[in-house]
């Protein structure tokens, strides 16, 4: 009896193990449904008129690719280029192309096509083909060119008869500008076919609409507002988050006009309770920021003051004979922006400063959100400066001291007051397997697969 019982137990155990393995083994097929707030009206990654959203970047990554990509540590690694080298002086670079890559229309990716794509987005560069390689010549040394080529605007795009085509793992099968995008997995993709057959993306959906669709089972991946991420997790939903990568800051509409104006800006920066903004308004969805780049990226971010110093703010305010009452603008479509604005007004009042909230497009100072678009600190700082209307950072080298000095000089302009770095968060259905949100908020959808629906 004991032997029979043992054999039955062993047999049932083997059956359970086999069934469990089958349930967790990756499978092909199915459509992944995604919703997002972004509503791009163009699928051209070089279109500068499109707002800079993390979700738009992720969308473009499904269709287009760059010569080089960055790993989790921000180091360049091969993508469409299998290797590269620079001549002495770093002004002339050669990128050797990967073999067997095609555009989504079946045309081969040639060095001529790659050179034409890069020339269009970088008219000041000299780009030409040289056999199976692409050569880029710059007017000045460009030691960080491989990392610069990872920016989405440098995606390799074939433009023909008003149509654009990429080399990514998915091809466009339906496109309704600003509303809906349907992508189909490419069988001939050089990196291997994706597991899912298709991805359907509904655009222009606010956070509330996305959550309703998610709870009704109509969509499998949604955005979650940073301030709602903790609550969403506590309610039993799976939430994937990135590192703090989106900068929220106060940006002035004009440069400082006088020493008194500069001191008033200093007093405002000292009066803001960033820790309270993060813990109360954003429910821990980010980190207080005194600098433009997050501390985890540079290692020196803690050197920029981010703590409230009301006593010093009042002292600086007392040295100003006449202060100006500023208007504070925000994006009405941002659910957290109004709450942040109200809290900043209260902080400023405690320091003896006058701020008045406005939803008008013109304001003396505005709350803005700008994504950190690269894991390479040098590229990220340059792109942030451009987005904030600041001059390009001047770097003598890539040492930590030079990076700190360059960022400090940008902050000393008093054109911007950093507030917070936010995480991007996504709600992911338990039917979606092998989902991973990278440190920079990017998706890796070719490796995602869908569990079979239960009958």
mmCIF file with all atom_site columns, N, CA and C in Angstrom, residues 58 67 92 129 145 176 209 263 282-283 319 338 353 397 412 420 438:
data_model
loop_
_atom_site.group_PDB
_atom_site.id
_atom_site.type_symbol
_atom_site.label_atom_id
_atom_site.label_alt_id
_atom_site.label_comp_id
_atom_site.label_asym_id
_atom_site.label_entity_id
_atom_site.label_seq_id
_atom_site.pdbx_PDB_ins_code
_atom_site.Cartn_x
_atom_site.Cartn_y
_atom_site.Cartn_z
_atom_site.occupancy
_atom_site.B_iso_or_equiv
_atom_site.pdbx_formal_charge
_atom_site.auth_seq_id
_atom_site.auth_comp_id
_atom_site.auth_asym_id
_atom_site.auth_atom_id
_atom_site.pdbx_PDB_model_num
ATOM 1  N N  . UNK A 1 58  ? 9.057  54.900 -26.343 1.00 0.00 ? 58  UNK A N  1
ATOM 2  C CA . UNK A 1 58  ? 8.884  53.449 -26.347 1.00 0.00 ? 58  UNK A CA 1
ATOM 3  C C  . UNK A 1 58  ? 8.159  52.976 -27.596 1.00 0.00 ? 58  UNK A C  1
ATOM 4  N N  . UNK A 1 67  ? 21.900 53.065 -34.733 1.00 0.00 ? 67  UNK A N  1
ATOM 5  C CA . UNK A 1 67  ? 23.136 52.330 -34.975 1.00 0.00 ? 67  UNK A CA 1
ATOM 6  C C  . UNK A 1 67  ? 23.698 51.745 -33.689 1.00 0.00 ? 67  UNK A C  1
ATOM 7  N N  . UNK A 1 92  ? 36.526 61.855 -36.939 1.00 0.00 ? 92  UNK A N  1
ATOM 8  C CA . UNK A 1 92  ? 36.080 60.981 -38.021 1.00 0.00 ? 92  UNK A CA 1
ATOM 9  C C  . UNK A 1 92  ? 35.811 59.591 -37.447 1.00 0.00 ? 92  UNK A C  1
ATOM 10 N N  . UNK A 1 129 ? 28.679 57.001 -47.236 1.00 0.00 ? 129 UNK A N  1
ATOM 11 C CA . UNK A 1 129 ? 28.927 55.557 -47.204 1.00 0.00 ? 129 UNK A CA 1
ATOM 12 C C  . UNK A 1 129 ? 30.337 55.269 -47.687 1.00 0.00 ? 129 UNK A C  1
ATOM 13 N N  . UNK A 1 145 ? 30.238 60.434 -29.651 1.00 0.00 ? 145 UNK A N  1
ATOM 14 C CA . UNK A 1 145 ? 29.326 60.257 -30.786 1.00 0.00 ? 145 UNK A CA 1
ATOM 15 C C  . UNK A 1 145 ? 28.510 58.964 -30.705 1.00 0.00 ? 145 UNK A C  1
ATOM 16 N N  . UNK A 1 176 ? -4.009 55.548 -36.935 1.00 0.00 ? 176 UNK A N  1
ATOM 17 C CA . UNK A 1 176 ? -4.963 56.640 -36.862 1.00 0.00 ? 176 UNK A CA 1
ATOM 18 C C  . UNK A 1 176 ? -4.300 57.731 -36.049 1.00 0.00 ? 176 UNK A C  1
ATOM 19 N N  . UNK A 1 209 ? -9.161 56.918 -17.361 1.00 0.00 ? 209 UNK A N  1
ATOM 20 C CA . UNK A 1 209 ? -9.696 56.069 -18.429 1.00 0.00 ? 209 UNK A CA 1
ATOM 21 C C  . UNK A 1 209 ? -8.879 54.790 -18.577 1.00 0.00 ? 209 UNK A C  1
ATOM 22 N N  . UNK A 1 263 ? 18.040 87.521 -6.301  1.00 0.00 ? 263 UNK A N  1
ATOM 23 C CA . UNK A 1 263 ? 17.870 87.160 -4.892  1.00 0.00 ? 263 UNK A CA 1
ATOM 24 C C  . UNK A 1 263 ? 16.461 86.663 -4.617  1.00 0.00 ? 263 UNK A C  1
ATOM 25 N N  . UNK A 1 282 ? 2.985  63.636 -4.121  1.00 0.00 ? 282 UNK A N  1
ATOM 26 C CA . UNK A 1 282 ? 3.277  62.569 -5.073  1.00 0.00 ? 282 UNK A CA 1
ATOM 27 C C  . UNK A 1 282 ? 3.363  61.195 -4.440  1.00 0.00 ? 282 UNK A C  1
ATOM 28 N N  . UNK A 1 283 ? 3.052  61.102 -3.154  1.00 0.00 ? 283 UNK A N  1
ATOM 29 C CA . UNK A 1 283 ? 2.981  59.804 -2.464  1.00 0.00 ? 283 UNK A CA 1
ATOM 30 C C  . UNK A 1 283 ? 4.232  58.946 -2.689  1.00 0.00 ? 283 UNK A C  1
ATOM 31 N N  . UNK A 1 319 ? 16.480 91.270 2.349   1.00 0.00 ? 319 UNK A N  1
ATOM 32 C CA . UNK A 1 319 ? 17.491 92.104 1.707   1.00 0.00 ? 319 UNK A CA 1
ATOM 33 C C  . UNK A 1 319 ? 17.010 92.702 0.394   1.00 0.00 ? 319 UNK A C  1
ATOM 34 N N  . UNK A 1 338 ? -1.402 71.022 -10.456 1.00 0.00 ? 338 UNK A N  1
ATOM 35 C CA . UNK A 1 338 ? -2.141 72.019 -9.666  1.00 0.00 ? 338 UNK A CA 1
ATOM 36 C C  . UNK A 1 338 ? -1.803 71.890 -8.181  1.00 0.00 ? 338 UNK A C  1
ATOM 37 N N  . UNK A 1 353 ? 7.082  85.949 -0.014  1.00 0.00 ? 353 UNK A N  1
ATOM 38 C CA . UNK A 1 353 ? 7.066  86.151 -1.462  1.00 0.00 ? 353 UNK A CA 1
ATOM 39 C C  . UNK A 1 353 ? 5.652  85.990 -2.000  1.00 0.00 ? 353 UNK A C  1
ATOM 40 N N  . UNK A 1 397 ? 36.272 67.771 -19.939 1.00 0.00 ? 397 UNK A N  1
ATOM 41 C CA . UNK A 1 397 ? 36.532 66.334 -19.934 1.00 0.00 ? 397 UNK A CA 1
ATOM 42 C C  . UNK A 1 397 ? 35.280 65.641 -19.414 1.00 0.00 ? 397 UNK A C  1
ATOM 43 N N  . UNK A 1 412 ? 23.391 78.091 -11.865 1.00 0.00 ? 412 UNK A N  1
ATOM 44 C CA . UNK A 1 412 ? 23.713 79.441 -11.424 1.00 0.00 ? 412 UNK A CA 1
ATOM 45 C C  . UNK A 1 412 ? 23.077 80.515 -12.303 1.00 0.00 ? 412 UNK A C  1
ATOM 46 N N  . UNK A 1 420 ? 11.837 67.942 -8.453  1.00 0.00 ? 420 UNK A N  1
ATOM 47 C CA . UNK A 1 420 ? 11.746 66.503 -8.216  1.00 0.00 ? 420 UNK A CA 1
ATOM 48 C C  . UNK A 1 420 ? 12.207 65.732 -9.444  1.00 0.00 ? 420 UNK A C  1
ATOM 49 N N  . UNK A 1 438 ? 12.889 48.891 -18.010 1.00 0.00 ? 438 UNK A N  1
ATOM 50 C CA . UNK A 1 438 ? 14.301 49.154 -17.789 1.00 0.00 ? 438 UNK A CA 1
ATOM 51 C C  . UNK A 1 438 ? 14.485 50.371 -16.895 1.00 0.00 ? 438 UNK A C  1
#
